[in-house]
């Protein structure tokens, strides 16, 4: 749980330093904010790796086929990456770039969950 | 990917800012621009490496 404290401290320090640099070198202030964001994301991914392993073990123990669980994990990863990138683009003032990244993330998530939809259709087909 | 990366970037930023003001005050506008571009490139290289490490970690963790 101390990761949360460390992440919060890193985020606050990063934003203050970004504010400091904004007046003189705006691009470096964006890079400082980006570095702080990546540091916080890196810490949260460390915590999340244990959660992911436990979920995977529970899925195998529960007999759930990996066809169902792996798209879910992929969608979570894609959502994480897309959200980080889109917000960084918005920080830089490029709203259109951010929405472009989000559209790309949506289609990647859809593409990843195609096998899930196919298996759903096959199950429904058997029922009918 | 540690917290000291943020401080490193902030230090480079402050250095570039001070150099910028110094050079522009002494009338060397072009060198001030060169300095800020150099600082930007250095920080960009560092941050891009960190971002690729992070995305590689996410890709390997979530399996996509």
GROMACS .gro file of C-alpha atoms in nm:
model
  192
    1UNK     CA    1   0.000   0.000   0.000
    2UNK     CA    2   0.299   0.229   0.035
    3UNK     CA    3   0.311   0.232  -0.346
    4UNK     CA    4   0.012   0.468  -0.335
    5UNK     CA    5   0.200   0.715  -0.117
    6UNK     CA    6   0.504   0.700  -0.339
    7UNK     CA    7   0.294   0.744  -0.653
    8UNK     CA    8   0.105   1.037  -0.505
    9UNK     CA    9   0.430   1.206  -0.401
   10UNK     CA   10   0.583   1.150  -0.745
   11UNK     CA   11   0.274   1.290  -0.915
   12UNK     CA   12   0.264   1.605  -0.702
   13UNK     CA   13   0.638   1.670  -0.740
   14UNK     CA   14   0.617   1.607  -1.113
   15UNK     CA   15   0.330   1.848  -1.162
   16UNK     CA   16   0.500   2.119  -0.958
   17UNK     CA   17   0.821   2.082  -1.158
   18UNK     CA   18   0.621   2.090  -1.480
   19UNK     CA   19   0.457   2.412  -1.364
   20UNK     CA   20   0.795   2.556  -1.282
   21UNK     CA   21   0.928   2.485  -1.628
   22UNK     CA   22   0.614   2.595  -1.811
   23UNK     CA   23   0.705   2.965  -1.823
   24UNK     CA   24   1.053   2.923  -1.970
   25UNK     CA   25   1.050   2.597  -2.169
   26UNK     CA   26   0.692   2.471  -2.225
   27UNK     CA   27   0.801   2.160  -2.415
   28UNK     CA   28   1.031   2.046  -2.134
   29UNK     CA   29   0.752   2.100  -1.883
   30UNK     CA   30   0.532   1.865  -2.084
   31UNK     CA   31   0.815   1.610  -2.089
   32UNK     CA   32   0.859   1.643  -1.712
   33UNK     CA   33   0.487   1.584  -1.661
   34UNK     CA   34   0.505   1.290  -1.902
   35UNK     CA   35   0.798   1.139  -1.712
   36UNK     CA   36   0.612   1.175  -1.382
   37UNK     CA   37   0.304   1.015  -1.535
   38UNK     CA   38   0.508   0.725  -1.665
   39UNK     CA   39   0.675   0.679  -1.325
   40UNK     CA   40   0.335   0.663  -1.157
   41UNK     CA   41   0.203   0.425  -1.422
   42UNK     CA   42   0.512   0.206  -1.382
   43UNK     CA   43   0.449   0.179  -1.009
   44UNK     CA   44   0.084   0.091  -1.058
   45UNK     CA   45   0.172  -0.175  -1.314
   46UNK     CA   46   0.403  -0.331  -1.054
   47UNK     CA   47   0.109  -0.364  -0.817
   48UNK     CA   48  -0.115  -0.486  -1.095
   49UNK     CA   49   0.119  -0.773  -1.194
   50UNK     CA   50   0.031  -0.962  -0.875
   51UNK     CA   51  -0.339  -0.904  -0.933
   52UNK     CA   52  -0.311  -1.031  -1.291
   53UNK     CA   53  -0.129  -1.349  -1.186
   54UNK     CA   54  -0.387  -1.424  -0.915
   55UNK     CA   55  -0.671  -1.370  -1.162
   56UNK     CA   56  -0.506  -1.599  -1.416
   57UNK     CA   57  -0.450  -1.870  -1.154
   58UNK     CA   58  -0.810  -1.840  -1.037
   59UNK     CA   59  -0.933  -1.865  -1.396
   60UNK     CA   60  -0.732  -2.183  -1.457
   61UNK     CA   61  -0.841  -2.332  -1.124
   62UNK     CA   62  -1.202  -2.246  -1.204
   63UNK     CA   63  -1.173  -2.424  -1.536
   64UNK     CA   64  -1.253  -2.113  -1.737
   65UNK     CA   65  -1.101  -2.148  -2.084
   66UNK     CA   66  -0.830  -1.893  -2.162
   67UNK     CA   67  -1.035  -1.792  -2.467
   68UNK     CA   68  -1.258  -1.599  -2.230
   69UNK     CA   69  -1.005  -1.450  -1.989
   70UNK     CA   70  -0.725  -1.344  -2.225
   71UNK     CA   71  -0.933  -1.093  -2.426
   72UNK     CA   72  -1.043  -0.933  -2.101
   73UNK     CA   73  -0.684  -0.889  -1.984
   74UNK     CA   74  -0.583  -0.758  -2.327
   75UNK     CA   75  -0.865  -0.507  -2.328
   76UNK     CA   76  -0.757  -0.382  -1.984
   77UNK     CA   77  -0.400  -0.338  -2.110
   78UNK     CA   78  -0.512  -0.164  -2.428
   79UNK     CA   79  -0.741   0.064  -2.228
   80UNK     CA   80  -0.457   0.155  -1.993
   81UNK     CA   81  -0.215   0.242  -2.272
   82UNK     CA   82  -0.478   0.433  -2.468
   83UNK     CA   83  -0.590   0.636  -2.168
   84UNK     CA   84  -0.232   0.733  -2.075
   85UNK     CA   85  -0.146   0.839  -2.428
   86UNK     CA   86  -0.470   1.027  -2.486
   87UNK     CA   87  -0.434   1.230  -2.166
   88UNK     CA   88  -0.074   1.318  -2.250
   89UNK     CA   89  -0.189   1.442  -2.590
   90UNK     CA   90  -0.459   1.651  -2.421
   91UNK     CA   91  -0.201   1.796  -2.183
   92UNK     CA   92  -0.006   1.909  -2.485
   93UNK     CA   93  -0.324   2.075  -2.613
   94UNK     CA   94  -0.382   1.833  -2.902
   95UNK     CA   95  -0.740   1.723  -2.850
   96UNK     CA   96  -0.774   1.576  -3.199
   97UNK     CA   97  -0.464   1.359  -3.152
   98UNK     CA   98  -0.609   1.233  -2.823
   99UNK     CA   99  -0.937   1.130  -2.983
  100UNK     CA  100  -0.741   0.968  -3.268
  101UNK     CA  101  -0.557   0.752  -3.016
  102UNK     CA  102  -0.882   0.666  -2.843
  103UNK     CA  103  -1.043   0.557  -3.171
  104UNK     CA  104  -0.740   0.341  -3.245
  105UNK     CA  105  -0.759   0.190  -2.894
  106UNK     CA  106  -1.127   0.113  -2.938
  107UNK     CA  107  -1.070  -0.073  -3.262
  108UNK     CA  108  -0.773  -0.264  -3.115
  109UNK     CA  109  -0.992  -0.372  -2.823
  110UNK     CA  110  -1.265  -0.481  -3.063
  111UNK     CA  111  -1.012  -0.671  -3.272
  112UNK     CA  112  -0.880  -0.848  -2.962
  113UNK     CA  113  -1.227  -0.954  -2.849
  114UNK     CA  114  -1.322  -1.103  -3.188
  115UNK     CA  115  -1.254  -1.466  -3.080
  116UNK     CA  116  -1.477  -1.404  -2.779
  117UNK     CA  117  -1.762  -1.294  -3.003
  118UNK     CA  118  -1.706  -1.589  -3.237
  119UNK     CA  119  -1.719  -1.839  -2.950
  120UNK     CA  120  -2.034  -1.669  -2.821
  121UNK     CA  121  -2.199  -1.704  -3.163
  122UNK     CA  122  -2.101  -2.071  -3.183
  123UNK     CA  123  -2.251  -2.136  -2.838
  124UNK     CA  124  -2.571  -1.956  -2.937
  125UNK     CA  125  -2.577  -2.152  -3.262
  126UNK     CA  126  -2.561  -2.481  -3.073
  127UNK     CA  127  -2.847  -2.375  -2.848
  128UNK     CA  128  -3.081  -2.284  -3.133
  129UNK     CA  129   1.197   0.406  -1.411
  130UNK     CA  130   1.244   0.584  -1.081
  131UNK     CA  131   1.145   0.910  -0.928
  132UNK     CA  132   1.496   1.046  -0.980
  133UNK     CA  133   1.422   1.050  -1.353
  134UNK     CA  134   1.174   1.332  -1.288
  135UNK     CA  135   1.439   1.529  -1.101
  136UNK     CA  136   1.693   1.470  -1.376
  137UNK     CA  137   1.455   1.609  -1.636
  138UNK     CA  138   1.363   1.903  -1.416
  139UNK     CA  139   1.733   1.979  -1.367
  140UNK     CA  140   1.794   1.975  -1.741
  141UNK     CA  141   1.490   2.195  -1.792
  142UNK     CA  142   1.603   2.453  -1.540
  143UNK     CA  143   1.955   2.450  -1.686
  144UNK     CA  144   1.822   2.508  -2.036
  145UNK     CA  145   1.594   2.785  -1.913
  146UNK     CA  146   1.878   2.968  -1.739
  147UNK     CA  147   2.108   2.926  -2.038
  148UNK     CA  148   1.835   3.053  -2.263
  149UNK     CA  149   1.788   3.371  -2.065
  150UNK     CA  150   2.163   3.418  -2.033
  151UNK     CA  151   2.228   3.380  -2.404
  152UNK     CA  152   1.930   3.587  -2.513
  153UNK     CA  153   2.031   3.870  -2.276
  154UNK     CA  154   2.382   3.874  -2.419
  155UNK     CA  155   2.240   3.908  -2.767
  156UNK     CA  156   2.308   3.553  -2.896
  157UNK     CA  157   1.954   3.457  -2.990
  158UNK     CA  158   2.052   3.173  -3.222
  159UNK     CA  159   2.267   3.000  -2.959
  160UNK     CA  160   1.980   3.025  -2.712
  161UNK     CA  161   1.759   2.845  -2.961
  162UNK     CA  162   2.030   2.583  -3.018
  163UNK     CA  163   2.059   2.522  -2.645
  164UNK     CA  164   1.686   2.472  -2.597
  165UNK     CA  165   1.672   2.234  -2.893
  166UNK     CA  166   1.967   2.036  -2.755
  167UNK     CA  167   1.801   2.013  -2.413
  168UNK     CA  168   1.478   1.902  -2.572
  169UNK     CA  169   1.651   1.628  -2.771
  170UNK     CA  170   1.835   1.495  -2.465
  171UNK     CA  171   1.521   1.482  -2.254
  172UNK     CA  172   1.321   1.335  -2.542
  173UNK     CA  173   1.569   1.048  -2.582
  174UNK     CA  174   1.553   0.966  -2.210
  175UNK     CA  175   1.174   0.984  -2.189
  176UNK     CA  176   1.114   0.782  -2.504
  177UNK     CA  177   1.328   0.499  -2.370
  178UNK     CA  178   1.135   0.502  -2.042
  179UNK     CA  179   0.802   0.502  -2.225
  180UNK     CA  180   0.901   0.207  -2.442
  181UNK     CA  181   1.009   0.013  -2.131
  182UNK     CA  182   0.675   0.091  -1.964
  183UNK     CA  183   0.467  -0.009  -2.266
  184UNK     CA  184   0.675  -0.326  -2.306
  185UNK     CA  185   0.604  -0.410  -1.941
  186UNK     CA  186   0.231  -0.348  -1.991
  187UNK     CA  187   0.228  -0.550  -2.315
  188UNK     CA  188   0.403  -0.844  -2.149
  189UNK     CA  189   0.189  -0.826  -1.836
  190UNK     CA  190  -0.149  -0.815  -2.008
  191UNK     CA  191  -0.040  -1.048  -2.283
  192UNK     CA  192  -0.130  -0.842  -2.591
   0.00000   0.00000   0.00000
